């Protein structure tokens, strides 16, 4: 649903701000810090790309940094 999508994006953004730098770390962060089940790695990667991140080896970085 749209509400779930908004909540997932909110938690992914919070994980990124807290230093998670890969889809797997974001997934672990969500599992440890929320009551909800974490989305899949591909779903997290899509949101990270939409937020301006790109993969650089095993970690992701904000474009332009």
C-alpha positions as a printed Julia matrix, in Angstrom:
65×3 Matrix{Float64}:
  0.0    0.0    0.0
  1.01   3.63  -0.25
  1.21   3.95   3.55
  3.6    0.99   3.74
  5.71   2.46   0.95
  6.0    5.77   2.8
  6.95   3.99   6.04
  9.59   1.88   4.27
 11.13   4.96   2.64
 11.15   6.73   6.03
 13.03   3.86   7.69
 15.5    3.51   4.82
 16.25   7.24   5.01
 16.7    7.0    8.79
 19.13   4.08   8.38
 21.14   6.03   5.81
 21.35   9.04   8.13
 22.52   6.71  10.91
 25.45   5.52   8.8
 24.19   2.4    7.02
 26.11   2.4    3.73
 24.8   -0.63   1.84
 21.41  -2.24   1.2
 22.31  -5.15   3.51
 23.28  -2.77   6.34
 20.07  -0.81   5.81
 18.1   -4.07   6.0
 19.86  -5.04   9.25
 19.3   -1.57  10.7
 15.56  -1.74   9.96
 15.3   -5.23  11.51
 17.06  -4.05  14.68
 15.33  -0.68  15.07
 11.74  -1.21  13.98
  8.85  -3.53  14.64
  8.27  -4.16  10.94
  9.94  -6.68   8.7
 12.65  -5.2    6.52
 12.09  -4.91   2.77
 14.16  -6.95   0.33
 17.69  -5.94  -0.69
 16.56  -5.03  -4.26
 13.78  -2.82  -2.87
 16.23  -1.04  -0.58
 18.67  -0.59  -3.48
 15.95   1.06  -5.6
 15.14   3.54  -2.84
 18.84   4.23  -2.24
 19.3    5.04  -5.94
 16.27   7.35  -5.8
 17.87   9.09  -2.81
 21.03   9.74  -4.85
 23.24   6.86  -3.73
 25.28   4.64  -6.03
 27.31   1.49  -5.39
 31.06   1.84  -5.06
 32.35  -1.66  -4.41
 30.7   -3.09  -1.3
 29.47   0.25  -0.01
 27.22   2.95  -1.43
 27.93   6.66  -1.48
 25.9    9.75  -2.23
 26.54  10.97  -5.77
 28.83  13.97  -5.89
 30.72  13.15  -2.67
